[in-house]
Amino acid sequence: MGKPTGFLEYERRNGQITAPADRILNFREFHGTLSWEEQRLQGARCMDCGVPFCQAGVTIGGMVSGCPLHNLVPEINDMVYRGNWEQAYIRLSRTHCLPEFTSRVCPALCESACTCGLHADPVTTRENERAVIEYAFAHGLVDARPPKVRTGKRVAVVGSGPAGLAAAIQLNRRGHSVTIYERSDRPGGLLRYGIPNMKLEKDIVDRRVRLMEESGIRFVCNTDIGKDVSGRELLKQYDRVLLACGAGTPRDIAVPGRDALGIWFAVDFLTMVTRRLLDSNFSGTPDELVRGRRVLVIGGGDTGNDCVGTVIRLGASSVTQLEMMPKAPERRAPNNPWPEWPRVLKTDYGQEEAASVFGCDPRIYQTTVTGFKKDQKGNVCGAGLVTLMPEKDETTGRVNMVPVEGSEKEIPADLVLIAAGFLGSEPYVAEAFDLTLDGRMNVATQADGYRTGNDRVFAAGDMRRGQSLVVWAIAEGREAAREVDESLMGYSNPV
């Protein structure tokens, strides 16, 4: 696919990225794009490799290699190279219904499994995907296309994150009448409030929501299923219910001083900031919560990084980010060969910005919190830290991170953001439908399927599989929609 010698003739090029000193002045996206012609040459780098792991989406070495959606990557890249953008969009649409999101926020599992990346730089598959979908929007190829015939079946989708949106699109295309319930004031779920605007501008979410509404999908916001509306009421109104509420229970830290004021769960903090930005049309920001404060972010994942980037834009005087695990190597270790997911050091935009503003990487590895200090008004003013070291449990074989005696220290902190991950779905939604949770607090479904213990209720996305990637949520939403459709119609049909 692509040009047979393209990977030898053309170097990898990405769209220009705004320098940290400039991009921290606002909350706008900072990843630029190449021209259509420049992007075409990037498509030319796709090799005729024979075994395209980029689209495999299989588990290798305990981690997924390639795209979980099984996008036909070499074919799409070939069409990009040939400048056949319309056919590239049609081909992408066969497996993907929300590429404008993954092309901005996905960690690009496809590129990590790219054969070209074994000895050189991988193909810019994610940016090629973004070019395809934005070309399609710009040239009127993405339209509402409501179904010509309705089945008379009604489906309620609870949650308007990536899984819920993907499922609703597929079910609507099959002719079912779909209503999406969202407890927040605006649709989008994680896409709206869990991902900062500088990674995903919210007019991109609004653009897709408008199309969905034009296609006949109904959105009902400010409605919390299990509280405002009972599960029994919903099942009376709809033939099927699909739960796609995400994994909304944040992991807390049980240490002395946790009740101090100024300690937030990361998702609550990010939601509040985005809501203030949207409510003010980006003319007002909650600077008063951050400006001049010494910020401690607990957690080294994507959400922790988003917190770092956000507080820098809000005027933090310093930022420290804690990571429990050891620092990853800069290159693949011998026990982590291609095409496994590369377990290597990742420095994301927030850490880059912190290094630019404060002169150093904000991360402290192998460290956790032992407690928080409060001032006389009950506000957090400091945190106790301890160094951790890996220690193998000879009984279980697992490696645990244990405190190093004598390594305790204190640092000042006026604002603490806990980004330690999520424990699973919020129980009250499952309770509303008399569903059981598995050992990881996720809604239990039938083996290799999406149907719950109630034959009319299905679950997908993080609510079923636990905290994961946007691309996995979309994949689950599509597959769950297929299963819901089959249960309604009595036969299997590609959705």
Short mmCIF file of C-alpha atoms in Angstrom, two decimals:
data_model
loop_
_atom_site.label_atom_id
_atom_site.label_comp_id
_atom_site.label_asym_id
_atom_site.label_seq_id
_atom_site.Cartn_x
_atom_site.Cartn_y
_atom_site.Cartn_z
CA MET A 1 0.00 0.00 0.00
CA GLY A 2 1.09 3.56 -0.51
CA LYS A 3 4.17 4.13 -2.61
CA PRO A 4 6.42 1.04 -2.51
CA THR A 5 9.51 3.14 -1.85
CA GLY A 6 7.76 5.96 -0.01
CA PHE A 7 9.11 5.05 3.42
CA LEU A 8 12.63 5.40 1.96
CA GLU A 9 11.97 8.65 0.10
CA TYR A 10 9.96 10.65 2.63
CA GLU A 11 10.65 11.41 6.26
CA ARG A 12 7.87 11.43 8.82
CA ARG A 13 6.38 14.89 9.22
CA ASN A 14 3.71 16.00 11.66
CA GLY A 15 1.61 19.13 11.74
CA GLN A 16 3.30 22.02 13.46
CA ILE A 17 2.83 22.21 17.23
CA THR A 18 2.55 25.60 18.91
CA ALA A 19 5.46 26.28 21.28
CA PRO A 20 4.67 25.76 25.00
CA ALA A 21 5.25 29.42 25.87
CA ASP A 22 2.55 30.46 23.39
CA ARG A 23 0.00 27.70 23.80
CA ILE A 24 -0.32 28.05 27.59
CA LEU A 25 -1.83 31.51 27.04
CA ASN A 26 -5.16 29.96 26.04
CA PHE A 27 -7.20 26.75 25.99
CA ARG A 28 -7.20 26.25 22.22
CA GLU A 29 -5.95 23.18 20.36
CA PHE A 30 -2.27 23.57 19.52
CA HIS A 31 -1.63 20.71 17.07
CA GLY A 32 -1.54 22.10 13.55
CA THR A 33 -2.15 20.18 10.34
CA LEU A 34 -0.21 19.67 7.14
CA SER A 35 -1.47 20.76 3.74
CA TRP A 36 -3.40 18.17 1.72
CA GLU A 37 -0.34 17.61 -0.49
CA GLU A 38 2.05 17.25 2.45
CA GLN A 39 -0.33 14.79 4.10
CA ARG A 40 -0.54 12.84 0.87
CA LEU A 41 3.20 12.22 1.00
CA GLN A 42 2.82 10.90 4.54
CA GLY A 43 0.34 8.36 3.21
CA ALA A 44 2.99 7.34 0.71
CA ARG A 45 5.19 6.10 3.58
CA CYS A 46 2.80 3.20 4.32
CA MET A 47 4.63 -0.03 3.40
CA ASP A 48 3.24 -3.08 1.67
CA CYS A 49 4.29 -4.98 4.78
CA GLY A 50 2.19 -8.11 4.26
CA VAL A 51 1.06 -8.42 7.89
CA PRO A 52 -0.39 -5.05 8.96
CA PHE A 53 -0.32 -5.21 12.74
CA CYS A 54 -1.56 -1.59 12.68
CA GLN A 55 -5.13 -2.82 12.11
CA ALA A 56 -4.94 -6.06 14.07
CA GLY A 57 -6.13 -4.98 17.51
CA VAL A 58 -4.87 -8.19 19.09
CA THR A 59 -3.36 -8.87 22.49
CA ILE A 60 0.37 -9.52 22.40
CA GLY A 61 2.41 -9.78 25.57
CA GLY A 62 -0.62 -8.86 27.68
CA MET A 63 -1.24 -5.57 25.84
CA VAL A 64 -3.21 -4.64 22.73
CA SER A 65 -1.26 -4.14 19.52
CA GLY A 66 -2.93 -2.22 16.73
CA CYS A 67 -6.33 -0.57 16.35
CA PRO A 68 -9.23 -2.03 18.41
CA LEU A 69 -11.60 -0.78 15.71
CA HIS A 70 -9.70 -2.74 13.05
CA ASN A 71 -9.55 0.29 10.78
CA LEU A 72 -8.28 -0.77 7.35
CA VAL A 73 -5.17 1.34 7.81
CA PRO A 74 -3.06 0.37 4.75
CA GLU A 75 -6.02 0.86 2.40
CA ILE A 76 -6.85 4.26 3.89
CA ASN A 77 -3.21 5.37 3.74
CA ASP A 78 -3.03 4.26 0.11
CA MET A 79 -6.06 6.39 -0.75
CA VAL A 80 -4.55 9.34 1.10
CA TYR A 81 -1.37 8.94 -0.97
CA ARG A 82 -3.38 8.87 -4.19
CA GLY A 83 -5.37 11.93 -3.13
CA ASN A 84 -8.63 10.00 -3.20
CA TRP A 85 -9.97 11.60 -0.03
CA GLU A 86 -13.62 10.73 -0.60
CA GLN A 87 -12.89 7.02 -0.94
CA ALA A 88 -10.56 7.23 2.07
CA TYR A 89 -13.48 8.61 4.10
CA ILE A 90 -15.84 5.92 2.84
CA ARG A 91 -13.31 3.22 3.74
CA LEU A 92 -12.70 4.74 7.19
CA SER A 93 -16.45 4.93 7.80
CA ARG A 94 -16.80 1.18 7.35
CA THR A 95 -15.16 0.60 10.73
CA HIS A 96 -15.26 3.98 12.49
CA CYS A 97 -18.04 6.47 13.17
CA LEU A 98 -16.20 9.08 15.28
CA PRO A 99 -12.71 9.58 13.79
CA GLU A 100 -12.63 13.29 14.60
CA PHE A 101 -12.17 12.29 18.25
CA THR A 102 -9.62 9.49 18.03
CA SER A 103 -7.52 11.47 15.55
CA ARG A 104 -7.06 14.03 18.32
CA VAL A 105 -6.92 12.11 21.60
CA CYS A 106 -6.04 8.48 20.81
CA PRO A 107 -2.50 7.36 21.79
CA ALA A 108 -2.30 5.79 18.32
CA LEU A 109 -1.99 2.08 18.99
CA CYS A 110 -1.88 1.73 15.20
CA GLU A 111 1.37 3.69 14.96
CA SER A 112 3.01 1.74 17.78
CA ALA A 113 2.37 -1.45 15.77
CA CYS A 114 3.46 0.05 12.42
CA THR A 115 6.03 -2.13 10.59
CA CYS A 116 7.77 1.01 9.38
CA GLY A 117 8.36 1.89 13.01
CA LEU A 118 10.45 -1.20 13.62
CA HIS A 119 13.60 0.47 12.26
CA ALA A 120 12.44 4.02 11.48
CA ASP A 121 9.59 6.41 12.28
CA PRO A 122 6.08 4.95 11.95
CA VAL A 123 3.53 6.25 9.46
CA THR A 124 1.49 9.26 10.63
CA THR A 125 -1.69 7.18 10.67
CA ARG A 126 -3.45 9.32 13.28
CA GLU A 127 -2.84 12.57 11.41
CA ASN A 128 -3.81 10.88 8.15
CA GLU A 129 -7.09 9.93 9.82
CA ARG A 130 -7.62 13.48 11.00
CA ALA A 131 -6.97 14.79 7.49
CA VAL A 132 -9.50 12.34 6.05
CA ILE A 133 -12.34 13.22 8.43
CA GLU A 134 -11.70 16.98 8.28
CA TYR A 135 -11.62 16.83 4.46
CA ALA A 136 -14.93 14.97 4.63
CA PHE A 137 -16.50 17.61 6.87
CA ALA A 138 -15.10 20.46 4.78
CA HIS A 139 -16.48 18.97 1.55
CA GLY A 140 -19.93 17.99 2.76
CA LEU A 141 -19.29 14.25 2.82
CA VAL A 142 -20.42 13.90 6.44
CA ASP A 143 -24.15 14.48 6.60
CA ALA A 144 -27.04 13.43 8.79
CA ARG A 145 -28.67 10.82 6.52
CA PRO A 146 -31.61 9.86 8.72
CA PRO A 147 -32.86 6.33 8.02
CA LYS A 148 -35.56 6.09 5.35
CA VAL A 149 -37.47 3.44 7.30
CA ARG A 150 -38.01 3.18 11.05
CA THR A 151 -38.38 -0.19 12.77
CA GLY A 152 -40.75 1.02 15.46
CA LYS A 153 -38.28 -0.09 18.14
CA ARG A 154 -37.14 2.36 20.82
CA VAL A 155 -33.71 2.28 22.50
CA ALA A 156 -32.47 4.36 25.43
CA VAL A 157 -28.73 4.97 25.64
CA VAL A 158 -27.63 6.12 29.09
CA GLY A 159 -24.48 8.21 28.82
CA SER A 160 -23.30 10.42 25.95
CA GLY A 161 -19.59 9.65 26.06
CA PRO A 162 -17.78 7.94 23.17
CA ALA A 163 -19.40 4.54 23.78
CA GLY A 164 -22.89 5.99 23.99
CA LEU A 165 -22.48 8.20 20.92
CA ALA A 166 -21.03 5.37 18.83
CA ALA A 167 -23.82 2.97 19.83
CA ALA A 168 -26.53 5.56 19.15
CA ILE A 169 -25.19 6.30 15.67
CA GLN A 170 -25.16 2.62 14.73
CA LEU A 171 -28.61 1.88 16.18
CA ASN A 172 -30.11 4.93 14.49
CA ARG A 173 -28.70 3.82 11.15
CA ARG A 174 -30.56 0.54 11.58
CA GLY A 175 -33.80 2.48 11.90
CA HIS A 176 -34.39 2.28 15.64
CA SER A 177 -35.54 5.39 17.50
CA VAL A 178 -32.72 6.35 19.89
CA THR A 179 -32.78 8.66 22.90
CA ILE A 180 -29.54 9.48 24.74
CA TYR A 181 -29.79 10.42 28.42
CA GLU A 182 -27.00 12.53 29.92
CA ARG A 183 -26.84 13.66 33.54
CA SER A 184 -24.66 16.71 32.77
CA ASP A 185 -25.87 19.95 31.28
CA ARG A 186 -24.32 19.26 27.87
CA PRO A 187 -23.84 16.07 25.84
CA GLY A 188 -20.43 14.50 25.28
CA GLY A 189 -19.55 12.82 28.55
CA LEU A 190 -15.80 12.25 28.76
CA LEU A 191 -15.32 14.03 25.43
CA ARG A 192 -16.99 17.14 26.83
CA TYR A 193 -15.77 17.35 30.40
CA GLY A 194 -13.05 14.74 30.91
CA ILE A 195 -10.72 15.91 28.13
CA PRO A 196 -9.50 19.53 28.27
CA ASN A 197 -10.32 21.90 25.45
CA MET A 198 -6.69 22.19 24.32
CA LYS A 199 -6.76 18.49 23.43
CA LEU A 200 -10.28 18.44 22.01
CA GLU A 201 -12.10 21.68 21.28
CA LYS A 202 -15.75 21.40 22.23
CA ASP A 203 -17.09 22.73 18.95
CA ILE A 204 -15.83 19.44 17.50
CA VAL A 205 -18.16 17.65 19.94
CA ASP A 206 -21.00 20.08 19.14
CA ARG A 207 -20.53 19.48 15.42
CA ARG A 208 -21.09 15.74 15.84
CA VAL A 209 -24.00 16.18 18.24
CA ARG A 210 -25.79 18.47 15.75
CA LEU A 211 -25.42 15.86 13.02
CA MET A 212 -26.79 13.18 15.31
CA GLU A 213 -29.80 15.33 16.19
CA GLU A 214 -30.42 16.00 12.50
CA SER A 215 -30.35 12.25 11.87
CA GLY A 216 -33.16 11.75 14.40
CA ILE A 217 -31.31 10.98 17.63
CA ARG A 218 -32.77 12.69 20.69
CA PHE A 219 -30.63 14.05 23.54
CA VAL A 220 -32.04 14.53 27.05
CA CYS A 221 -29.56 16.31 29.36
CA ASN A 222 -29.71 17.11 33.08
CA THR A 223 -31.33 13.72 33.65
CA ASP A 224 -29.62 11.23 35.94
CA ILE A 225 -30.92 7.71 35.37
CA GLY A 226 -31.23 5.93 38.71
CA LYS A 227 -31.98 9.20 40.49
CA ASP A 228 -34.22 11.41 38.34
CA VAL A 229 -35.68 8.49 36.41
CA SER A 230 -35.83 4.93 37.73
CA GLY A 231 -34.71 1.91 35.79
CA ARG A 232 -38.25 0.54 35.89
CA GLU A 233 -39.63 3.73 34.31
CA LEU A 234 -37.05 3.61 31.54
CA LEU A 235 -37.79 -0.02 30.72
CA LYS A 236 -41.50 0.84 30.45
CA GLN A 237 -40.73 3.44 27.78
CA TYR A 238 -38.10 1.60 25.74
CA ASP A 239 -37.62 -1.81 24.17
CA ARG A 240 -33.93 -1.90 25.09
CA VAL A 241 -31.60 0.08 27.35
CA LEU A 242 -27.86 0.40 26.76
CA LEU A 243 -25.79 1.62 29.71
CA ALA A 244 -22.70 3.57 28.69
CA CYS A 245 -22.11 5.68 31.80
CA GLY A 246 -18.35 5.24 32.01
CA ALA A 247 -16.23 4.41 35.05
CA GLY A 248 -17.16 7.32 37.24
CA THR A 249 -15.91 6.26 40.66
CA PRO A 250 -12.52 7.94 41.24
CA ARG A 251 -9.89 6.15 43.31
CA ASP A 252 -9.38 8.06 46.55
CA ILE A 253 -6.35 8.29 48.84
CA ALA A 254 -7.00 7.31 52.45
CA VAL A 255 -4.33 9.22 54.37
CA PRO A 256 -4.38 11.63 57.31
CA GLY A 257 -5.52 15.13 56.37
CA ARG A 258 -7.55 13.98 53.37
CA ASP A 259 -10.45 16.16 54.56
CA ALA A 260 -8.46 19.36 54.03
CA LEU A 261 -9.99 22.01 51.78
CA GLY A 262 -8.35 22.40 48.39
CA ILE A 263 -8.11 18.69 47.56
CA TRP A 264 -10.01 17.78 44.39
CA PHE A 265 -10.62 14.67 42.36
CA ALA A 266 -9.05 15.42 38.99
CA VAL A 267 -12.18 14.74 36.96
CA ASP A 268 -14.23 17.14 39.11
CA PHE A 269 -11.61 19.83 38.72
CA LEU A 270 -11.32 19.39 34.94
CA THR A 271 -15.11 19.36 34.59
CA MET A 272 -15.45 22.58 36.56
CA VAL A 273 -12.80 24.34 34.48
CA THR A 274 -14.34 23.28 31.17
CA ARG A 275 -17.84 24.23 32.31
CA ARG A 276 -16.65 27.70 33.33
CA LEU A 277 -14.94 28.12 29.97
CA LEU A 278 -18.05 27.09 28.06
CA ASP A 279 -20.45 29.12 30.20
CA SER A 280 -18.39 32.25 29.60
CA ASN A 281 -17.68 31.47 25.93
CA PHE A 282 -13.99 31.38 26.92
CA SER A 283 -14.04 34.92 28.28
CA GLY A 284 -13.72 33.79 31.91
CA THR A 285 -11.59 31.16 33.63
CA PRO A 286 -11.47 30.00 37.26
CA ASP A 287 -8.01 31.49 37.83
CA GLU A 288 -8.83 32.24 41.45
CA LEU A 289 -8.58 28.53 42.32
CA VAL A 290 -5.06 28.19 40.99
CA ARG A 291 -3.21 31.44 40.41
CA GLY A 292 -0.16 31.71 42.63
CA ARG A 293 -0.73 28.29 44.21
CA ARG A 294 1.68 25.40 44.54
CA VAL A 295 -0.08 22.47 42.89
CA LEU A 296 0.42 18.78 43.61
CA VAL A 297 -0.95 16.32 41.06
CA ILE A 298 -1.16 12.72 42.25
CA GLY A 299 -1.07 10.33 39.31
CA GLY A 300 1.15 10.05 36.27
CA GLY A 301 -1.39 9.04 33.61
CA ASP A 302 -3.21 11.02 30.94
CA THR A 303 -5.59 12.64 33.42
CA GLY A 304 -2.70 13.72 35.62
CA ASN A 305 -0.99 15.22 32.60
CA ASP A 306 -4.21 17.06 31.67
CA CYS A 307 -4.27 18.52 35.19
CA VAL A 308 -0.69 19.74 34.79
CA GLY A 309 -1.50 21.48 31.51
CA THR A 310 -4.67 22.99 32.94
CA VAL A 311 -3.18 24.47 36.12
CA ILE A 312 -0.30 25.98 34.18
CA ARG A 313 -2.85 27.83 32.03
CA LEU A 314 -4.54 29.00 35.23
CA GLY A 315 -1.40 30.50 36.71
CA ALA A 316 0.04 27.91 39.13
CA SER A 317 3.24 29.07 40.80
CA SER A 318 4.65 25.52 40.76
CA VAL A 319 3.53 22.02 39.75
CA THR A 320 4.65 18.67 41.13
CA GLN A 321 3.36 15.41 39.71
CA LEU A 322 3.71 12.10 41.57
CA GLU A 323 4.12 8.77 39.82
CA MET A 324 4.14 5.57 41.89
CA MET A 325 5.93 3.44 39.30
CA PRO A 326 9.59 3.59 38.26
CA LYS A 327 10.60 5.78 35.34
CA ALA A 328 10.18 3.88 32.07
CA PRO A 329 13.17 3.40 29.74
CA GLU A 330 13.56 5.78 26.82
CA ARG A 331 13.80 2.86 24.37
CA ARG A 332 12.19 -0.56 24.20
CA ALA A 333 13.65 -3.10 26.58
CA PRO A 334 14.62 -6.53 25.19
CA ASN A 335 11.55 -8.05 26.84
CA ASN A 336 9.25 -5.54 25.10
CA PRO A 337 9.79 -6.20 21.37
CA TRP A 338 7.81 -4.80 18.46
CA PRO A 339 4.85 -5.11 17.78
CA GLU A 340 3.99 -5.06 21.50
CA TRP A 341 2.82 -1.74 22.90
CA PRO A 342 6.07 0.13 23.72
CA ARG A 343 6.51 0.50 27.48
CA VAL A 344 8.79 3.53 27.13
CA LEU A 345 8.99 6.99 28.65
CA LYS A 346 6.24 9.29 27.42
CA THR A 347 6.54 13.01 27.93
CA ASP A 348 3.17 14.56 27.13
CA TYR A 349 2.15 18.15 26.47
CA GLY A 350 1.57 19.05 30.13
CA GLN A 351 5.00 17.89 31.20
CA GLU A 352 6.55 19.73 28.23
CA GLU A 353 4.78 22.93 29.32
CA ALA A 354 5.84 22.52 32.94
CA ALA A 355 9.45 22.06 31.83
CA SER A 356 9.18 25.19 29.70
CA VAL A 357 7.67 27.31 32.50
CA PHE A 358 9.51 25.96 35.56
CA GLY A 359 12.68 24.58 34.01
CA CYS A 360 12.23 20.89 34.85
CA ASP A 361 10.00 17.89 34.36
CA PRO A 362 7.31 18.02 37.09
CA ARG A 363 7.29 14.25 37.67
CA ILE A 364 8.70 12.54 40.73
CA TYR A 365 8.81 8.79 40.23
CA GLN A 366 8.40 5.98 42.78
CA THR A 367 6.72 8.33 45.23
CA THR A 368 3.37 8.49 46.99
CA VAL A 369 1.56 10.59 49.60
CA THR A 370 1.57 9.70 53.29
CA GLY A 371 -0.67 12.55 54.46
CA PHE A 372 -1.70 16.17 54.06
CA LYS A 373 -1.07 19.21 56.27
CA LYS A 374 -3.78 21.80 57.01
CA ASP A 375 -3.49 25.42 58.00
CA GLN A 376 -5.59 27.05 60.72
CA LYS A 377 -8.50 27.53 58.30
CA GLY A 378 -8.51 23.88 57.25
CA ASN A 379 -6.93 24.48 53.86
CA VAL A 380 -4.31 22.10 52.56
CA CYS A 381 -0.85 23.62 52.84
CA GLY A 382 1.50 20.68 52.45
CA ALA A 383 1.89 16.97 51.75
CA GLY A 384 4.03 14.23 53.21
CA LEU A 385 5.78 12.03 50.65
CA VAL A 386 7.63 8.74 50.78
CA THR A 387 9.81 6.99 48.22
CA LEU A 388 8.75 3.57 46.98
CA MET A 389 10.77 0.63 45.74
CA PRO A 390 9.67 -2.46 43.77
CA GLU A 391 9.63 -5.65 45.81
CA LYS A 392 8.59 -9.05 44.50
CA ASP A 393 6.12 -11.06 46.55
CA GLU A 394 7.57 -14.58 46.53
CA THR A 395 4.16 -16.09 47.27
CA THR A 396 2.17 -14.47 44.46
CA GLY A 397 5.00 -13.51 42.13
CA ARG A 398 3.63 -9.97 41.91
CA VAL A 399 5.85 -6.92 42.19
CA ASN A 400 4.60 -4.42 44.78
CA MET A 401 5.78 -0.88 45.41
CA VAL A 402 6.71 -0.62 49.09
CA PRO A 403 7.83 2.42 51.14
CA VAL A 404 11.54 3.00 51.73
CA GLU A 405 12.20 3.52 55.42
CA GLY A 406 13.70 6.93 56.20
CA SER A 407 12.74 8.45 52.83
CA GLU A 408 9.88 10.56 54.18
CA LYS A 409 9.78 14.26 53.36
CA GLU A 410 7.31 17.15 53.15
CA ILE A 411 6.58 19.56 50.33
CA PRO A 412 4.34 22.67 50.28
CA ALA A 413 1.04 22.33 48.41
CA ASP A 414 -1.91 24.74 48.25
CA LEU A 415 -3.96 22.74 45.74
CA VAL A 416 -4.02 18.94 45.36
CA LEU A 417 -5.54 17.09 42.40
CA ILE A 418 -6.06 13.33 42.75
CA ALA A 419 -5.69 11.61 39.38
CA ALA A 420 -5.17 8.06 40.65
CA GLY A 421 -7.56 6.37 38.23
CA PHE A 422 -11.07 4.99 38.60
CA LEU A 423 -12.49 2.00 40.44
CA GLY A 424 -15.41 1.33 38.11
CA SER A 425 -18.98 2.41 37.43
CA GLU A 426 -21.10 4.21 39.99
CA PRO A 427 -23.22 1.55 41.76
CA TYR A 428 -26.55 3.42 41.79
CA VAL A 429 -27.03 3.03 38.02
CA ALA A 430 -26.58 -0.74 38.20
CA GLU A 431 -28.84 -0.88 41.24
CA ALA A 432 -31.58 0.93 39.31
CA PHE A 433 -31.79 -2.07 36.98
CA ASP A 434 -31.01 -4.76 39.61
CA LEU A 435 -27.71 -5.56 37.90
CA THR A 436 -24.64 -7.10 39.50
CA LEU A 437 -21.13 -5.69 39.48
CA ASP A 438 -18.03 -7.79 38.94
CA GLY A 439 -14.96 -7.79 41.16
CA ARG A 440 -13.68 -4.59 39.51
CA MET A 441 -16.95 -2.68 40.12
CA ASN A 442 -17.92 -2.92 36.45
CA VAL A 443 -21.38 -3.98 35.28
CA ALA A 444 -21.30 -7.75 34.76
CA THR A 445 -22.27 -8.95 31.29
CA GLN A 446 -22.51 -12.32 29.62
CA ALA A 447 -19.22 -13.88 28.51
CA ASP A 448 -17.88 -12.21 25.35
CA GLY A 449 -21.00 -10.08 25.09
CA TYR A 450 -22.75 -6.94 26.22
CA ARG A 451 -26.05 -8.27 27.57
CA THR A 452 -26.44 -7.97 31.34
CA GLY A 453 -28.43 -10.19 33.69
CA ASN A 454 -31.53 -8.39 32.40
CA ASP A 455 -32.21 -9.49 28.81
CA ARG A 456 -33.36 -5.99 27.85
CA VAL A 457 -30.40 -4.15 29.35
CA PHE A 458 -26.91 -3.99 27.82
CA ALA A 459 -23.67 -2.31 28.91
CA ALA A 460 -20.65 -1.03 26.98
CA GLY A 461 -17.52 1.06 27.29
CA ASP A 462 -15.74 1.83 30.55
CA MET A 463 -18.87 0.81 32.47
CA ARG A 464 -18.33 -2.74 31.25
CA ARG A 465 -14.57 -3.03 30.76
CA GLY A 466 -13.26 -0.48 33.26
CA GLN A 467 -11.21 2.65 32.68
CA SER A 468 -9.78 2.55 29.18
CA LEU A 469 -9.19 4.52 25.98
CA VAL A 470 -11.65 6.48 23.85
CA VAL A 471 -10.98 4.12 20.94
CA TRP A 472 -11.97 1.13 23.09
CA ALA A 473 -15.17 2.89 24.16
CA ILE A 474 -16.10 3.51 20.51
CA ALA A 475 -15.31 -0.09 19.60
CA GLU A 476 -17.46 -1.35 22.48
CA GLY A 477 -20.31 0.99 21.58
CA ARG A 478 -20.37 -0.29 18.02
CA GLU A 479 -20.28 -3.94 19.05
CA ALA A 480 -22.92 -3.45 21.73
CA ALA A 481 -25.16 -1.76 19.15
CA ARG A 482 -24.81 -4.81 16.93
CA GLU A 483 -25.89 -7.05 19.79
CA VAL A 484 -28.81 -4.79 20.75
CA ASP A 485 -29.95 -4.70 17.12
CA GLU A 486 -29.82 -8.49 16.85
CA SER A 487 -31.87 -8.85 20.03
CA LEU A 488 -34.51 -6.50 18.61
CA MET A 489 -34.69 -7.85 15.08
CA GLY A 490 -33.99 -11.53 15.69
CA TYR A 491 -31.19 -11.79 13.18
CA SER A 492 -27.61 -10.59 12.78
CA ASN A 493 -26.85 -7.72 10.46
CA PRO A 494 -23.70 -5.58 10.02
CA VAL A 495 -24.29 -2.19 11.64
#
